[in-house]
Short mmCIF file of C-alpha atoms and ligand atoms in Angstrom, two decimals:
data_model
loop_
_atom_site.label_atom_id
_atom_site.label_comp_id
_atom_site.label_asym_id
_atom_site.label_seq_id
_atom_site.Cartn_x
_atom_site.Cartn_y
_atom_site.Cartn_z
CA MET A 1 134.24 134.47 54.72
CA HIS A 2 136.32 131.69 56.18
CA ASN A 3 133.65 129.03 56.80
CA HIS A 4 135.93 126.13 57.49
CA ALA A 5 135.48 125.50 61.20
CA LYS A 6 138.72 124.88 63.07
CA ARG A 7 139.41 121.25 63.88
CA GLU A 8 139.74 121.84 67.63
CA THR A 9 136.21 123.27 67.87
CA ILE A 10 134.86 120.16 66.18
CA ILE A 11 136.83 117.92 68.52
CA GLN A 12 135.40 119.87 71.48
CA LEU A 13 131.86 119.31 70.14
CA VAL A 14 132.53 115.57 69.77
CA GLN A 15 133.76 115.44 73.37
CA PHE A 16 130.63 117.27 74.61
CA MET A 17 128.48 114.79 72.65
CA LYS A 18 130.26 111.74 74.07
CA GLU A 19 130.01 113.07 77.64
CA SER A 20 126.34 114.02 77.37
CA SER A 21 123.62 111.61 78.42
CA HIS A 22 120.81 113.82 77.09
CA THR A 23 121.49 115.88 73.98
CA VAL A 24 118.93 118.18 72.36
CA ILE A 25 119.28 119.50 68.82
CA LEU A 26 117.53 122.76 67.89
CA THR A 27 117.47 123.60 64.18
CA GLY A 28 116.42 126.52 62.03
CA ALA A 29 116.27 127.29 58.33
CA GLY A 30 120.06 127.16 58.01
CA MET A 31 119.74 123.39 58.45
CA SER A 32 117.93 123.18 55.09
CA THR A 33 119.72 125.70 52.86
CA GLU A 34 122.16 123.01 51.69
CA SER A 35 119.06 121.16 50.46
CA GLY A 36 118.25 124.16 48.27
CA VAL A 37 115.60 125.68 50.58
CA PRO A 38 116.08 129.43 51.16
CA ASP A 39 116.28 130.60 54.75
CA PHE A 40 114.61 133.83 55.88
CA ARG A 41 117.13 136.41 57.04
CA SER A 42 120.31 135.68 55.13
CA LYS A 43 121.05 137.81 52.10
CA SER A 44 119.34 135.15 49.97
CA GLY A 45 116.47 134.62 52.44
CA TRP A 46 112.73 134.95 51.92
CA TRP A 47 112.42 138.12 54.00
CA LYS A 48 114.97 139.97 51.90
CA ASN A 49 112.31 140.61 49.20
CA ILE A 50 109.06 139.96 51.04
CA ASP A 51 107.72 141.66 54.16
CA PRO A 52 106.73 138.73 56.43
CA ARG A 53 103.80 140.76 57.78
CA SER A 54 102.26 140.73 54.29
CA VAL A 55 102.24 136.93 53.98
CA ALA A 56 103.10 135.09 57.23
CA THR A 57 100.53 136.53 59.64
CA VAL A 58 96.89 135.74 60.49
CA GLU A 59 96.00 139.23 59.19
CA ALA A 60 97.54 138.35 55.81
CA LEU A 61 95.62 135.06 55.77
CA GLU A 62 92.32 136.73 56.67
CA GLU A 63 92.65 139.98 54.73
CA ASN A 64 94.65 139.01 51.66
CA TYR A 65 94.13 135.31 51.08
CA ASP A 66 95.26 135.55 47.43
CA LEU A 67 98.73 136.82 48.41
CA PHE A 68 98.93 134.40 51.37
CA HIS A 69 97.96 131.55 49.05
CA GLU A 70 100.49 132.61 46.40
CA PHE A 71 103.37 132.75 48.91
CA TYR A 72 102.74 129.35 50.50
CA SER A 73 101.94 127.67 47.16
CA MET A 74 105.26 128.95 45.84
CA ARG A 75 107.08 127.56 48.90
CA ILE A 76 105.30 124.19 48.54
CA HIS A 77 106.25 123.91 44.85
CA ALA A 78 109.88 124.93 45.59
CA LEU A 79 110.08 122.40 48.43
CA ALA A 80 108.85 119.57 46.17
CA LYS A 81 112.18 119.70 44.34
CA CYS A 82 114.26 119.48 47.55
CA LEU A 83 115.30 116.62 49.80
CA PRO A 84 116.95 116.24 53.20
CA HIS A 85 120.74 116.31 52.96
CA LYS A 86 123.46 114.19 54.62
CA GLY A 87 123.29 116.38 57.74
CA HIS A 88 119.62 115.48 58.33
CA HIS A 89 120.48 111.81 57.86
CA LEU A 90 123.43 112.00 60.26
CA LEU A 91 121.24 113.54 62.98
CA ALA A 92 118.67 110.77 62.46
CA ASN A 93 121.40 108.10 62.62
CA TRP A 94 122.87 109.58 65.80
CA GLN A 95 119.40 109.57 67.32
CA LYS A 96 118.99 105.88 66.44
CA GLN A 97 122.38 105.19 68.06
CA GLY A 98 121.27 107.01 71.22
CA LEU A 99 123.97 109.67 70.81
CA ILE A 100 121.34 112.44 70.58
CA HIS A 101 117.84 112.34 72.00
CA THR A 102 115.50 115.06 70.84
CA ILE A 103 115.38 117.06 67.64
CA ALA A 104 113.38 120.28 67.97
CA THR A 105 113.01 122.36 64.84
CA GLN A 106 111.62 125.69 63.67
CA ASN A 107 111.54 124.29 60.15
CA VAL A 108 108.29 123.22 58.53
CA ASP A 109 109.83 121.14 55.73
CA ASN A 110 109.60 117.76 57.52
CA PHE A 111 113.18 117.00 56.43
CA HIS A 112 114.23 115.60 59.81
CA GLN A 113 111.32 113.14 59.71
CA MET A 114 111.98 112.28 56.04
CA ALA A 115 115.59 111.49 56.99
CA GLY A 116 114.35 109.02 59.61
CA ALA A 117 114.38 111.02 62.84
CA SER A 118 111.63 110.22 65.36
CA ASN A 119 109.59 112.33 67.77
CA VAL A 120 110.69 115.50 65.99
CA GLN A 121 109.32 118.50 67.86
CA THR A 122 107.99 120.82 65.14
CA LEU A 123 107.78 124.09 67.06
CA HIS A 124 106.53 126.09 64.07
CA GLY A 125 104.23 123.42 62.64
CA SER A 126 104.43 121.90 59.19
CA ILE A 127 103.86 123.02 55.61
CA ARG A 128 103.05 119.43 54.71
CA SER A 129 99.65 119.32 56.45
CA PHE A 130 96.61 121.54 56.02
CA ARG A 131 93.42 122.58 57.78
CA CYS A 132 90.47 124.91 57.35
CA HIS A 133 91.28 128.25 58.99
CA HIS A 134 87.61 128.72 59.87
CA CYS A 135 86.41 125.36 61.26
CA GLY A 136 89.72 123.55 61.75
CA ALA A 137 88.71 120.53 59.64
CA PRO A 138 91.74 118.71 58.25
CA SER A 139 92.37 119.27 54.54
CA LYS A 140 94.80 118.25 51.80
CA GLU A 141 97.69 119.85 49.93
CA ASN A 142 95.83 119.56 46.64
CA THR A 143 92.72 121.25 48.02
CA PHE A 144 94.95 124.11 49.21
CA LEU A 145 96.95 124.36 45.96
CA LEU A 146 93.77 124.35 43.86
CA LYS A 147 92.41 127.07 46.19
CA GLU A 148 89.28 125.02 46.84
CA PRO A 149 87.15 125.95 49.87
CA CYS A 150 86.82 123.75 52.95
CA THR A 151 84.50 120.85 52.15
CA ASN A 152 83.04 121.16 55.66
CA CYS A 153 82.26 124.87 55.94
CA GLY A 154 83.45 126.64 52.79
CA GLY A 155 86.23 128.47 54.70
CA ASN A 156 89.80 129.09 53.49
CA ILE A 157 92.35 126.27 53.68
CA ARG A 158 95.84 127.00 55.14
CA PRO A 159 99.05 125.05 55.80
CA GLU A 160 99.58 124.11 59.47
CA VAL A 161 102.51 126.49 59.78
CA VAL A 162 102.58 128.67 62.92
CA LEU A 163 102.09 132.20 61.59
CA PHE A 164 103.52 135.28 63.30
CA GLY A 165 101.17 136.19 66.11
CA GLU A 166 99.89 132.63 66.57
CA PRO A 167 100.73 130.54 69.63
CA LEU A 168 103.14 127.63 69.27
CA PRO A 169 101.59 124.15 69.66
CA GLU A 170 101.38 123.92 73.47
CA LYS A 171 102.18 120.21 73.82
CA THR A 172 105.21 120.52 71.54
CA TRP A 173 106.45 123.56 73.45
CA GLN A 174 106.09 121.77 76.79
CA ASN A 175 107.86 118.67 75.44
CA VAL A 176 110.79 120.76 74.24
CA LEU A 177 110.99 122.62 77.56
CA GLN A 178 111.21 119.32 79.42
CA HIS A 179 114.04 118.09 77.21
CA ILE A 180 115.85 121.45 77.40
CA HIS A 181 115.71 121.31 81.20
CA LYS A 182 117.01 117.71 81.20
CA ALA A 183 119.71 118.34 78.59
CA ASP A 184 123.42 118.07 79.32
CA LEU A 185 124.03 119.46 75.83
CA VAL A 186 122.00 121.66 73.46
CA ILE A 187 123.34 122.00 69.91
CA VAL A 188 121.75 124.92 68.02
CA ILE A 189 122.09 124.61 64.23
CA GLY A 190 121.30 127.12 61.49
CA THR A 191 119.15 129.73 63.15
CA SER A 192 119.44 133.49 63.68
CA LEU A 193 117.61 133.12 67.02
CA GLU A 194 115.57 136.17 66.03
CA VAL A 195 112.16 134.70 66.70
CA TYR A 196 110.55 134.49 70.15
CA PRO A 197 109.96 132.20 72.06
CA VAL A 198 112.25 129.62 70.44
CA ASN A 199 115.16 132.03 70.81
CA GLN A 200 114.81 131.73 74.60
CA LEU A 201 115.56 127.99 74.62
CA PRO A 202 119.39 128.07 74.51
CA GLU A 203 119.45 130.11 77.75
CA MET A 204 117.03 127.77 79.49
CA THR A 205 119.32 124.78 79.78
CA ASN A 206 121.93 124.01 82.46
CA GLY A 207 123.84 121.90 79.95
CA HIS A 208 126.58 122.89 77.57
CA THR A 209 125.40 125.01 74.64
CA VAL A 210 126.89 124.92 71.15
CA LEU A 211 126.03 127.12 68.18
CA LEU A 212 126.71 125.83 64.68
CA ASN A 213 125.89 128.68 62.30
CA LEU A 214 127.17 130.36 59.17
CA GLU A 215 126.90 133.88 60.60
CA GLU A 216 127.22 135.59 63.96
CA VAL A 217 124.01 135.62 65.97
CA GLU A 218 122.79 138.96 67.34
CA GLY A 219 122.07 139.23 71.01
CA LYS A 220 123.53 138.38 74.34
CA TYR A 221 123.90 134.64 73.96
CA GLU A 222 126.77 133.02 75.86
CA PHE A 223 127.45 129.74 74.02
CA ASP A 224 130.07 127.40 75.45
CA LEU A 225 131.19 126.73 71.89
CA MET A 226 130.61 128.56 68.62
CA ILE A 227 131.32 126.79 65.34
CA LYS A 228 131.14 129.01 62.28
CA GLY A 229 130.46 126.87 59.25
CA LYS A 230 127.91 125.08 57.14
CA ALA A 231 125.66 122.59 58.89
CA LYS A 232 126.10 119.69 56.45
CA ASP A 233 129.89 120.14 56.20
CA VAL A 234 130.42 120.38 59.96
CA LEU A 235 128.06 117.49 60.77
CA GLU A 236 129.97 115.30 58.29
CA ARG A 237 133.25 116.22 59.99
CA VAL A 238 131.74 115.48 63.39
CA ASP A 239 130.62 112.08 62.11
CA GLU A 240 134.14 111.25 60.92
CA LEU A 241 135.62 112.25 64.28
CA LEU A 242 132.98 110.30 66.23
CA LYS A 243 134.44 107.18 64.70
CA ILE A 244 137.98 107.88 65.88
CA VAL A 245 137.70 109.98 69.05
N1 APR B 1 124.78 126.18 57.72
C1 APR B 1 124.72 126.85 58.91
N2 APR B 1 124.03 127.99 59.08
C2 APR B 1 123.39 128.48 58.00
C3 APR B 1 123.40 127.85 56.73
C4 APR B 1 124.15 126.65 56.62
N3 APR B 1 124.24 125.97 55.47
N4 APR B 1 122.66 128.59 55.86
C5 APR B 1 122.20 129.64 56.56
N5 APR B 1 122.63 129.59 57.84
C6 APR B 1 122.33 130.49 58.96
C7 APR B 1 122.16 131.92 58.55
O1 APR B 1 123.40 132.59 58.62
C8 APR B 1 121.18 132.45 59.60
O2 APR B 1 121.86 132.95 60.74
O3 APR B 1 121.07 130.08 59.46
C9 APR B 1 120.40 131.20 60.02
C10 APR B 1 118.97 131.20 59.49
O4 APR B 1 118.28 132.24 60.17
P1 APR B 1 116.83 132.64 59.66
O5 APR B 1 116.85 132.81 58.19
O6 APR B 1 116.36 133.78 60.53
O7 APR B 1 115.94 131.35 59.94
P2 APR B 1 115.36 130.88 61.35
O8 APR B 1 116.24 131.31 62.46
O9 APR B 1 115.05 129.44 61.24
O10 APR B 1 113.96 131.71 61.43
C11 APR B 1 113.11 131.43 62.51
O11 APR B 1 111.44 132.86 61.49
O12 APR B 1 110.34 133.48 59.58
C12 APR B 1 110.23 132.74 60.73
O13 APR B 1 108.89 130.90 61.09
C13 APR B 1 110.03 131.30 60.42
O14 APR B 1 110.91 129.35 61.54
C14 APR B 1 111.26 130.61 60.99
C15 APR B 1 111.70 131.58 62.06
#
């Protein structure tokens, strides 16, 4: 597939960014595939071989902890070999320069934070922190990986990832809503927009909306601009143009 986004769409994005006084970035798993982290619904994604209901739900956690533990341990070990890429660093730099304001992400890899972004709104939690599923006491990655019980109550330890069927962190959701309402520009990067309620956000802004994604996105979305391409490649081209436009 022709992934090389046309120059004029990139120039249009740069113009939107320069005109905007409040820009929100919303990322999904496609933001991290160029770091070597599989996404979920592409042909090479996690859900191609695994039924998410068997591992990424509270039922899975409560009724089949061994399989739940195996899946998240495998993701933690795979993630340990991966790092944020240039695209994460560019977003963090643009935030420092005041060109973009808020980064909201569905990703749990912490890559935006590791690349230096601040106040990242982690809508689906983080795989880097852990708690007891029973009493809520904070725990550690090692305790989880070694499958040790909660030191406080003996319950099962879990990563602080929002599982299907669980509510999103309320404060984070409210923060993102506020920024989406204030935004002049929302740039959606690397997400299929399949998962509720995050997939409602692009329609909730009065600002310009841009989708930067490798594939078409199902559904009735009306983006002002669609850029078909790879996140890192396109963000690098945007950065070059920002210097000359
Ligand atoms: N550049 C741009 N887009 C990409 C890239 C890339 N390098 N790689 C993949 N993509 C696109 C894919 O084409 C796909 O449309 O990113 C999208 C990723 O979609 P999903 O795999 O569905 O991931 P995401 O939208 O983040 O999933 C949302 O589902 O399983 C849950 O909690 C999990 O947060 C996740 C949520």
